């Protein structure tokens, strides 16, 4: 299920593109859910700093939730990161026609540099082909080994582009210096971006409380673990002393 070739590339370059993770129907369904969420957010949150970025995609559509149980994604995460990891943030990155977005600044997705250790891992699902015209992600190869961000002119002089197909999966070391491009076409370029963290870290949102029971019930074992269901904190002794099968913070979570 996991091709070690991509893990080697990820380790060396800081990014690897695993082809054909989603079929065309899955891509179309995900894109429809995402476009609806973007329309809704434009009404409810019209003036936010990251306008157009949908947060907490797992509560904005059953297909976007279902991605968390993608068996091959989970197999890769187990190998290149951790089999007890959880979601830090699950959002989108869309480039509307003739625009860039909040992700277009030169940045890393994890502020911590710990030599030889990843506290986070990134996964991106392009929902359109990423091309030079529609703003394929710029990245500086091997920059995940750097403690500090390079100057912007050095970045663009040496950056490569993550050219890929809709339905591929981009594995991205969150210390890799990167930036979304500019979409010069007339069609929005969409992507889903998930940042995973270690099980002992805090998530950007309190997902076990944020996500409805209905959605949680539809998730599989991986999906439930990824939203943090195995590492919930008891609020009192009654919860602390629950029987093993009901424990909120399960054993062996890394
Ligand atoms: O959309 C892209 O091309 C990059 C997204 C990005 O930089 C991010 O989500 O951190």
PDB file of C-alpha atoms and ligand atoms in Angstrom:
ATOM      1  CA  UNK A   1       0.000   0.000   0.000  1.00  0.00           C
ATOM      2  CA  UNK A   2       2.919   2.329   0.757  1.00  0.00           C
ATOM      3  CA  UNK A   3       5.616   2.844  -1.842  1.00  0.00           C
ATOM      4  CA  UNK A   4       8.870   3.516  -0.007  1.00  0.00           C
ATOM      5  CA  UNK A   5      10.069   5.519  -2.988  1.00  0.00           C
ATOM      6  CA  UNK A   6       7.774   8.385  -1.926  1.00  0.00           C
ATOM      7  CA  UNK A   7       8.894   8.179   1.677  1.00  0.00           C
ATOM      8  CA  UNK A   8      12.523   8.480   0.546  1.00  0.00           C
ATOM      9  CA  UNK A   9      11.676  11.510  -1.590  1.00  0.00           C
ATOM     10  CA  UNK A  10       9.755  13.073   1.304  1.00  0.00           C
ATOM     11  CA  UNK A  11      12.701  12.593   3.643  1.00  0.00           C
ATOM     12  CA  UNK A  12      15.205  13.971   1.141  1.00  0.00           C
ATOM     13  CA  UNK A  13      13.271  16.771  -0.549  1.00  0.00           C
ATOM     14  CA  UNK A  14      10.658  17.588   2.098  1.00  0.00           C
ATOM     15  CA  UNK A  15       7.790  16.894  -0.300  1.00  0.00           C
ATOM     16  CA  UNK A  16       6.499  13.910  -2.289  1.00  0.00           C
ATOM     17  CA  UNK A  17       3.546  13.517  -4.627  1.00  0.00           C
ATOM     18  CA  UNK A  18       1.727  10.193  -4.362  1.00  0.00           C
ATOM     19  CA  UNK A  19      -0.361   9.766  -7.525  1.00  0.00           C
ATOM     20  CA  UNK A  20      -4.017   8.756  -7.943  1.00  0.00           C
ATOM     21  CA  UNK A  21      -5.275   8.660  -4.372  1.00  0.00           C
ATOM     22  CA  UNK A  22      -8.804   9.805  -5.309  1.00  0.00           C
ATOM     23  CA  UNK A  23     -10.838   9.018  -8.395  1.00  0.00           C
ATOM     24  CA  UNK A  24     -12.626  11.636 -10.496  1.00  0.00           C
ATOM     25  CA  UNK A  25     -15.990  11.139  -8.747  1.00  0.00           C
ATOM     26  CA  UNK A  26     -14.403  11.592  -5.341  1.00  0.00           C
ATOM     27  CA  UNK A  27     -12.614  14.733  -6.514  1.00  0.00           C
ATOM     28  CA  UNK A  28     -15.866  16.148  -7.951  1.00  0.00           C
ATOM     29  CA  UNK A  29     -17.807  15.408  -4.744  1.00  0.00           C
ATOM     30  CA  UNK A  30     -15.123  16.991  -2.575  1.00  0.00           C
ATOM     31  CA  UNK A  31     -14.948  20.049  -4.812  1.00  0.00           C
ATOM     32  CA  UNK A  32     -18.752  20.502  -4.659  1.00  0.00           C
ATOM     33  CA  UNK A  33     -18.744  20.314  -0.851  1.00  0.00           C
ATOM     34  CA  UNK A  34     -15.844  22.742  -0.640  1.00  0.00           C
ATOM     35  CA  UNK A  35     -17.413  25.255  -3.035  1.00  0.00           C
ATOM     36  CA  UNK A  36     -20.636  25.232  -1.015  1.00  0.00           C
ATOM     37  CA  UNK A  37     -18.679  25.812   2.207  1.00  0.00           C
ATOM     38  CA  UNK A  38     -16.802  28.722   0.594  1.00  0.00           C
ATOM     39  CA  UNK A  39     -20.122  30.296  -0.478  1.00  0.00           C
ATOM     40  CA  UNK A  40     -21.549  29.925   3.039  1.00  0.00           C
ATOM     41  CA  UNK A  41     -18.429  31.384   4.686  1.00  0.00           C
ATOM     42  CA  UNK A  42     -18.477  34.359   2.305  1.00  0.00           C
ATOM     43  CA  UNK A  43     -21.869  35.245   3.827  1.00  0.00           C
ATOM     44  CA  UNK A  44     -21.055  34.564   7.485  1.00  0.00           C
ATOM     45  CA  UNK A  45     -17.362  35.598   7.621  1.00  0.00           C
ATOM     46  CA  UNK A  46     -16.963  38.127   4.790  1.00  0.00           C
ATOM     47  CA  UNK A  47     -14.022  40.128   6.188  1.00  0.00           C
ATOM     48  CA  UNK A  48     -11.665  37.628   7.837  1.00  0.00           C
ATOM     49  CA  UNK A  49      -7.871  37.718   7.295  1.00  0.00           C
ATOM     50  CA  UNK A  50      -7.847  34.321   5.569  1.00  0.00           C
ATOM     51  CA  UNK A  51     -10.995  34.900   3.498  1.00  0.00           C
ATOM     52  CA  UNK A  52     -11.786  31.951   1.231  1.00  0.00           C
ATOM     53  CA  UNK A  53     -10.032  29.403   3.457  1.00  0.00           C
ATOM     54  CA  UNK A  54     -12.519  26.903   4.898  1.00  0.00           C
ATOM     55  CA  UNK A  55     -11.636  25.670   8.377  1.00  0.00           C
ATOM     56  CA  UNK A  56     -12.646  22.351   9.924  1.00  0.00           C
ATOM     57  CA  UNK A  57     -13.584  20.769   6.605  1.00  0.00           C
ATOM     58  CA  UNK A  58     -14.636  17.534   8.346  1.00  0.00           C
ATOM     59  CA  UNK A  59     -17.800  19.303   9.542  1.00  0.00           C
ATOM     60  CA  UNK A  60     -18.580  20.831   6.154  1.00  0.00           C
ATOM     61  CA  UNK A  61     -19.360  17.677   4.170  1.00  0.00           C
ATOM     62  CA  UNK A  62     -19.454  13.917   4.537  1.00  0.00           C
ATOM     63  CA  UNK A  63     -16.886  13.380   1.789  1.00  0.00           C
ATOM     64  CA  UNK A  64     -14.485  15.839   3.392  1.00  0.00           C
ATOM     65  CA  UNK A  65     -14.969  14.012   6.699  1.00  0.00           C
ATOM     66  CA  UNK A  66     -14.498  10.649   5.018  1.00  0.00           C
ATOM     67  CA  UNK A  67     -11.019  11.606   3.787  1.00  0.00           C
ATOM     68  CA  UNK A  68      -9.813  11.111   7.364  1.00  0.00           C
ATOM     69  CA  UNK A  69     -10.374   7.391   6.950  1.00  0.00           C
ATOM     70  CA  UNK A  70      -8.550   7.169   3.617  1.00  0.00           C
ATOM     71  CA  UNK A  71      -6.656   3.891   4.094  1.00  0.00           C
ATOM     72  CA  UNK A  72      -3.664   4.768   1.940  1.00  0.00           C
ATOM     73  CA  UNK A  73      -3.266   8.223   3.477  1.00  0.00           C
ATOM     74  CA  UNK A  74      -3.302   6.590   6.903  1.00  0.00           C
ATOM     75  CA  UNK A  75      -0.792   3.954   5.817  1.00  0.00           C
ATOM     76  CA  UNK A  76       1.577   6.719   4.659  1.00  0.00           C
ATOM     77  CA  UNK A  77       1.065   8.699   7.877  1.00  0.00           C
ATOM     78  CA  UNK A  78       1.826   5.617   9.961  1.00  0.00           C
ATOM     79  CA  UNK A  79       5.103   5.160   8.148  1.00  0.00           C
ATOM     80  CA  UNK A  80       6.346   8.700   7.662  1.00  0.00           C
ATOM     81  CA  UNK A  81       5.021  10.188  10.910  1.00  0.00           C
ATOM     82  CA  UNK A  82       3.075   8.358  13.620  1.00  0.00           C
ATOM     83  CA  UNK A  83       0.273   5.806  13.978  1.00  0.00           C
ATOM     84  CA  UNK A  84      -1.110   7.753  16.938  1.00  0.00           C
ATOM     85  CA  UNK A  85      -1.100  11.187  15.295  1.00  0.00           C
ATOM     86  CA  UNK A  86      -4.100  13.512  15.398  1.00  0.00           C
ATOM     87  CA  UNK A  87      -5.370  16.364  13.228  1.00  0.00           C
ATOM     88  CA  UNK A  88      -3.945  19.751  14.143  1.00  0.00           C
ATOM     89  CA  UNK A  89      -5.927  21.585  11.445  1.00  0.00           C
ATOM     90  CA  UNK A  90      -8.002  20.568   8.429  1.00  0.00           C
ATOM     91  CA  UNK A  91      -8.691  23.362   6.003  1.00  0.00           C
ATOM     92  CA  UNK A  92      -8.731  24.321   2.343  1.00  0.00           C
ATOM     93  CA  UNK A  93      -6.543  26.386   0.078  1.00  0.00           C
ATOM     94  CA  UNK A  94      -8.361  27.792  -2.930  1.00  0.00           C
ATOM     95  CA  UNK A  95      -6.963  30.222  -5.472  1.00  0.00           C
ATOM     96  CA  UNK A  96      -9.821  32.112  -7.130  1.00  0.00           C
ATOM     97  CA  UNK A  97      -9.340  33.424 -10.700  1.00  0.00           C
ATOM     98  CA  UNK A  98      -6.674  36.154 -10.939  1.00  0.00           C
ATOM     99  CA  UNK A  99      -5.871  35.888  -7.242  1.00  0.00           C
ATOM    100  CA  UNK A 100      -3.429  34.542  -4.702  1.00  0.00           C
ATOM    101  CA  UNK A 101      -4.479  33.670  -1.130  1.00  0.00           C
ATOM    102  CA  UNK A 102      -3.331  33.696   2.498  1.00  0.00           C
ATOM    103  CA  UNK A 103      -1.091  30.686   1.735  1.00  0.00           C
ATOM    104  CA  UNK A 104       0.778  32.696  -0.900  1.00  0.00           C
ATOM    105  CA  UNK A 105       3.143  34.242   1.634  1.00  0.00           C
ATOM    106  CA  UNK A 106       6.493  32.426   1.915  1.00  0.00           C
ATOM    107  CA  UNK A 107       5.987  30.299   5.024  1.00  0.00           C
ATOM    108  CA  UNK A 108       6.302  27.004   6.882  1.00  0.00           C
ATOM    109  CA  UNK A 109       3.327  25.175   8.414  1.00  0.00           C
ATOM    110  CA  UNK A 110       5.056  24.380  11.707  1.00  0.00           C
ATOM    111  CA  UNK A 111       6.856  27.034  13.765  1.00  0.00           C
ATOM    112  CA  UNK A 112       9.070  24.528  15.612  1.00  0.00           C
ATOM    113  CA  UNK A 113      12.413  23.394  14.228  1.00  0.00           C
ATOM    114  CA  UNK A 114      13.617  20.300  16.097  1.00  0.00           C
ATOM    115  CA  UNK A 115      16.606  18.733  14.388  1.00  0.00           C
ATOM    116  CA  UNK A 116      15.840  15.132  13.364  1.00  0.00           C
ATOM    117  CA  UNK A 117      12.273  15.168  14.699  1.00  0.00           C
ATOM    118  CA  UNK A 118       8.920  16.089  13.143  1.00  0.00           C
ATOM    119  CA  UNK A 119       6.249  17.388  15.487  1.00  0.00           C
ATOM    120  CA  UNK A 120       3.817  17.668  12.549  1.00  0.00           C
ATOM    121  CA  UNK A 121       3.170  16.290   9.065  1.00  0.00           C
ATOM    122  CA  UNK A 122       1.229  17.823   6.194  1.00  0.00           C
ATOM    123  CA  UNK A 123      -1.020  16.330   3.540  1.00  0.00           C
ATOM    124  CA  UNK A 124      -2.557  18.218   0.660  1.00  0.00           C
ATOM    125  CA  UNK A 125      -5.218  16.902  -1.730  1.00  0.00           C
ATOM    126  CA  UNK A 126      -5.317  18.938  -4.947  1.00  0.00           C
ATOM    127  CA  UNK A 127      -8.883  19.071  -6.315  1.00  0.00           C
ATOM    128  CA  UNK A 128      -7.710  20.589  -9.592  1.00  0.00           C
ATOM    129  CA  UNK A 129      -4.548  19.873 -11.520  1.00  0.00           C
ATOM    130  CA  UNK A 130      -1.791  22.143 -10.188  1.00  0.00           C
ATOM    131  CA  UNK A 131      -0.218  23.959 -13.139  1.00  0.00           C
ATOM    132  CA  UNK A 132       2.102  26.880 -13.695  1.00  0.00           C
ATOM    133  CA  UNK A 133      -0.913  28.923 -14.834  1.00  0.00           C
ATOM    134  CA  UNK A 134      -3.216  28.244 -11.875  1.00  0.00           C
ATOM    135  CA  UNK A 135      -0.681  28.709  -9.087  1.00  0.00           C
ATOM    136  CA  UNK A 136       0.946  25.339  -8.342  1.00  0.00           C
ATOM    137  CA  UNK A 137       2.605  25.543  -4.915  1.00  0.00           C
ATOM    138  CA  UNK A 138       6.167  26.899  -4.835  1.00  0.00           C
ATOM    139  CA  UNK A 139       8.552  25.063  -2.524  1.00  0.00           C
ATOM    140  CA  UNK A 140      12.241  25.200  -1.693  1.00  0.00           C
ATOM    141  CA  UNK A 141      13.594  21.631  -1.932  1.00  0.00           C
ATOM    142  CA  UNK A 142      15.317  20.375   1.246  1.00  0.00           C
ATOM    143  CA  UNK A 143      14.434  23.531   3.207  1.00  0.00           C
ATOM    144  CA  UNK A 144      12.772  21.351   5.886  1.00  0.00           C
ATOM    145  CA  UNK A 145      16.300  20.884   7.240  1.00  0.00           C
ATOM    146  CA  UNK A 146      16.720  24.642   7.814  1.00  0.00           C
ATOM    147  CA  UNK A 147      16.122  26.295  11.169  1.00  0.00           C
ATOM    148  CA  UNK A 148      15.310  29.685   9.611  1.00  0.00           C
ATOM    149  CA  UNK A 149      13.315  30.911   6.658  1.00  0.00           C
ATOM    150  CA  UNK A 150      15.421  32.052   3.681  1.00  0.00           C
ATOM    151  CA  UNK A 151      15.022  35.529   2.179  1.00  0.00           C
ATOM    152  CA  UNK A 152      12.091  35.816  -0.218  1.00  0.00           C
ATOM    153  CA  UNK A 153      14.230  36.547  -3.301  1.00  0.00           C
ATOM    154  CA  UNK A 154      16.403  33.482  -2.562  1.00  0.00           C
ATOM    155  CA  UNK A 155      13.227  31.413  -2.136  1.00  0.00           C
ATOM    156  CA  UNK A 156      11.727  32.381  -5.514  1.00  0.00           C
ATOM    157  CA  UNK A 157      15.094  32.119  -7.299  1.00  0.00           C
ATOM    158  CA  UNK A 158      15.496  28.498  -6.143  1.00  0.00           C
ATOM    159  CA  UNK A 159      11.910  27.274  -5.702  1.00  0.00           C
ATOM    160  CA  UNK A 160      10.358  24.375  -7.580  1.00  0.00           C
ATOM    161  CA  UNK A 161       6.637  23.926  -8.239  1.00  0.00           C
ATOM    162  CA  UNK A 162       4.436  21.062  -7.000  1.00  0.00           C
ATOM    163  CA  UNK A 163       2.910  20.137 -10.357  1.00  0.00           C
ATOM    164  CA  UNK A 164       0.361  17.383  -9.845  1.00  0.00           C
ATOM    165  CA  UNK A 165      -3.046  16.060 -10.822  1.00  0.00           C
ATOM    166  CA  UNK A 166      -6.377  16.406  -9.077  1.00  0.00           C
ATOM    167  CA  UNK A 167      -6.702  13.339  -6.839  1.00  0.00           C
ATOM    168  CA  UNK A 168      -2.989  13.012  -6.109  1.00  0.00           C
ATOM    169  CA  UNK A 169      -1.760  13.427  -2.527  1.00  0.00           C
ATOM    170  CA  UNK A 170       1.048  15.803  -1.632  1.00  0.00           C
ATOM    171  CA  UNK A 171       2.986  14.778   1.465  1.00  0.00           C
ATOM    172  CA  UNK A 172       4.605  17.901   2.831  1.00  0.00           C
ATOM    173  CA  UNK A 173       7.038  18.209   5.689  1.00  0.00           C
ATOM    174  CA  UNK A 174       5.520  21.222   7.489  1.00  0.00           C
ATOM    175  CA  UNK A 175       9.002  22.719   7.933  1.00  0.00           C
ATOM    176  CA  UNK A 176       9.384  22.890   4.149  1.00  0.00           C
ATOM    177  CA  UNK A 177       9.375  26.526   3.035  1.00  0.00           C
ATOM    178  CA  UNK A 178       6.564  26.972   0.517  1.00  0.00           C
ATOM    179  CA  UNK A 179       3.971  29.359  -0.880  1.00  0.00           C
ATOM    180  CA  UNK A 180       0.794  29.058  -2.918  1.00  0.00           C
ATOM    181  CA  UNK A 181       1.175  30.658  -6.338  1.00  0.00           C
ATOM    182  CA  UNK A 182      -0.981  33.113  -8.270  1.00  0.00           C
ATOM    183  CA  UNK A 183      -3.911  31.803 -10.283  1.00  0.00           C
ATOM    184  CA  UNK A 184      -3.784  33.505 -13.672  1.00  0.00           C
ATOM    185  CA  UNK A 185      -6.653  31.426 -15.110  1.00  0.00           C
ATOM    186  CA  UNK A 186     -10.427  31.942 -15.006  1.00  0.00           C
ATOM    187  CA  UNK A 187     -11.087  28.770 -12.964  1.00  0.00           C
ATOM    188  CA  UNK A 188     -10.617  28.465  -9.192  1.00  0.00           C
ATOM    189  CA  UNK A 189      -7.850  26.093  -8.134  1.00  0.00           C
ATOM    190  CA  UNK A 190      -8.937  24.148  -5.027  1.00  0.00           C
ATOM    191  CA  UNK A 191      -7.077  21.976  -2.511  1.00  0.00           C
ATOM    192  CA  UNK A 192      -7.691  20.432   0.904  1.00  0.00           C
ATOM    193  CA  UNK A 193      -4.849  20.758   3.387  1.00  0.00           C
ATOM    194  CA  UNK A 194      -4.501  18.729   6.577  1.00  0.00           C
ATOM    195  CA  UNK A 195      -1.846  19.315   9.207  1.00  0.00           C
ATOM    196  CA  UNK A 196      -1.302  16.392  11.597  1.00  0.00           C
ATOM    197  CA  UNK A 197       0.433  16.652  14.971  1.00  0.00           C
ATOM    198  CA  UNK A 198       1.621  14.321  17.722  1.00  0.00           C
ATOM    199  CA  UNK A 199      -1.041  12.856  20.003  1.00  0.00           C
ATOM    200  CA  UNK A 200       0.220  14.805  23.026  1.00  0.00           C
ATOM    201  CA  UNK A 201      -0.101  18.177  21.325  1.00  0.00           C
ATOM    202  CA  UNK A 202      -3.123  20.453  21.293  1.00  0.00           C
ATOM    203  CA  UNK A 203      -5.306  20.777  18.220  1.00  0.00           C
ATOM    204  CA  UNK A 204      -6.242  24.106  16.672  1.00  0.00           C
ATOM    205  CA  UNK A 205      -9.871  23.484  17.630  1.00  0.00           C
ATOM    206  CA  UNK A 206     -11.352  21.181  20.238  1.00  0.00           C
ATOM    207  CA  UNK A 207     -12.521  18.702  17.599  1.00  0.00           C
ATOM    208  CA  UNK A 208     -14.122  16.089  19.905  1.00  0.00           C
ATOM    209  CA  UNK A 209     -16.445  18.851  21.158  1.00  0.00           C
ATOM    210  CA  UNK A 210     -16.774  20.709  17.850  1.00  0.00           C
ATOM    211  CA  UNK A 211     -17.756  17.714  15.715  1.00  0.00           C
ATOM    212  CA  UNK A 212     -21.319  16.432  16.047  1.00  0.00           C
ATOM    213  CA  UNK A 213     -21.941  12.895  17.302  1.00  0.00           C
ATOM    214  CA  UNK A 214     -23.614  12.144  13.983  1.00  0.00           C
ATOM    215  CA  UNK A 215     -20.369  12.843  12.083  1.00  0.00           C
ATOM    216  CA  UNK A 216     -18.230  11.049  14.683  1.00  0.00           C
ATOM    217  CA  UNK A 217     -20.443   7.948  14.402  1.00  0.00           C
ATOM    218  CA  UNK A 218     -19.791   7.769  10.669  1.00  0.00           C
ATOM    219  CA  UNK A 219     -16.009   7.897  11.078  1.00  0.00           C
ATOM    220  CA  UNK A 220     -13.955   4.727  11.230  1.00  0.00           C
ATOM    221  CA  UNK A 221     -11.271   3.913  13.749  1.00  0.00           C
ATOM    222  CA  UNK A 222      -8.621   6.059  12.053  1.00  0.00           C
ATOM    223  CA  UNK A 223     -10.947   8.998  11.592  1.00  0.00           C
ATOM    224  CA  UNK A 224     -12.035   8.959  15.228  1.00  0.00           C
ATOM    225  CA  UNK A 225      -8.468   8.737  16.449  1.00  0.00           C
ATOM    226  CA  UNK A 226      -7.412  11.554  14.091  1.00  0.00           C
ATOM    227  CA  UNK A 227     -10.002  13.979  15.424  1.00  0.00           C
ATOM    228  CA  UNK A 228      -8.644  13.300  18.913  1.00  0.00           C
ATOM    229  CA  UNK A 229     -11.211  10.903  20.371  1.00  0.00           C
ATOM    230  CA  UNK A 230      -8.463   8.761  21.966  1.00  0.00           C
ATOM    231  CA  UNK A 231      -6.791  11.660  23.773  1.00  0.00           C
ATOM    232  CA  UNK A 232      -9.668  13.571  25.382  1.00  0.00           C
ATOM    233  CA  UNK A 233      -9.031  14.874  28.861  1.00  0.00           C
ATOM    234  CA  UNK A 234     -11.289  13.839  31.718  1.00  0.00           C
ATOM    235  CA  UNK A 235     -12.845  16.807  33.508  1.00  0.00           C
ATOM    236  CA  UNK A 236     -13.454  14.996  36.809  1.00  0.00           C
ATOM    237  CA  UNK A 237     -12.731  11.752  38.663  1.00  0.00           C
ATOM    238  CA  UNK A 238     -15.908  10.073  37.403  1.00  0.00           C
ATOM    239  CA  UNK A 239     -14.564  10.431  33.879  1.00  0.00           C
ATOM    240  CA  UNK A 240     -11.040   9.491  34.972  1.00  0.00           C
ATOM    241  CA  UNK A 241     -12.253   6.215  36.500  1.00  0.00           C
ATOM    242  CA  UNK A 242     -14.389   5.128  33.541  1.00  0.00           C
ATOM    243  CA  UNK A 243     -13.967   1.462  32.539  1.00  0.00           C
ATOM    244  CA  UNK A 244     -11.165   0.811  30.020  1.00  0.00           C
ATOM    245  CA  UNK A 245     -13.426   0.635  26.948  1.00  0.00           C
ATOM    246  CA  UNK A 246     -14.917   4.055  27.754  1.00  0.00           C
ATOM    247  CA  UNK A 247     -11.714   5.811  28.765  1.00  0.00           C
ATOM    248  CA  UNK A 248     -11.349   9.266  27.261  1.00  0.00           C
ATOM    249  CA  UNK A 249      -7.531   9.216  27.145  1.00  0.00           C
ATOM    250  CA  UNK A 250      -6.780   5.754  25.847  1.00  0.00           C
ATOM    251  CA  UNK A 251      -3.520   3.956  26.667  1.00  0.00           C
ATOM    252  CA  UNK A 252      -0.622   3.642  24.193  1.00  0.00           C
ATOM    253  CA  UNK A 253      -1.265   6.881  22.343  1.00  0.00           C
ATOM    254  CA  UNK A 254       2.430   7.724  21.960  1.00  0.00           C
TER     255      UNK A 254
HETATM  256  O1  LIG B   1      -2.465  26.131  -1.858  1.00  0.00           O
HETATM  257  C1  LIG B   1      -1.277  25.984  -1.946  1.00  0.00           C
HETATM  258  O2  LIG B   1      -0.709  25.892  -3.041  1.00  0.00           O
HETATM  259  C2  LIG B   1      -0.423  25.975  -0.718  1.00  0.00           C
HETATM  260  C3  LIG B   1      -1.202  25.968   0.549  1.00  0.00           C
HETATM  261  C4  LIG B   1      -0.380  26.345   1.716  1.00  0.00           C
HETATM  262  O3  LIG B   1       0.652  26.928   1.616  1.00  0.00           O
HETATM  263  C5  LIG B   1      -0.823  25.965   3.057  1.00  0.00           C
HETATM  264  O4  LIG B   1      -1.944  25.488   3.212  1.00  0.00           O
HETATM  265  O5  LIG B   1      -0.030  26.147   3.998  1.00  0.00           O
END
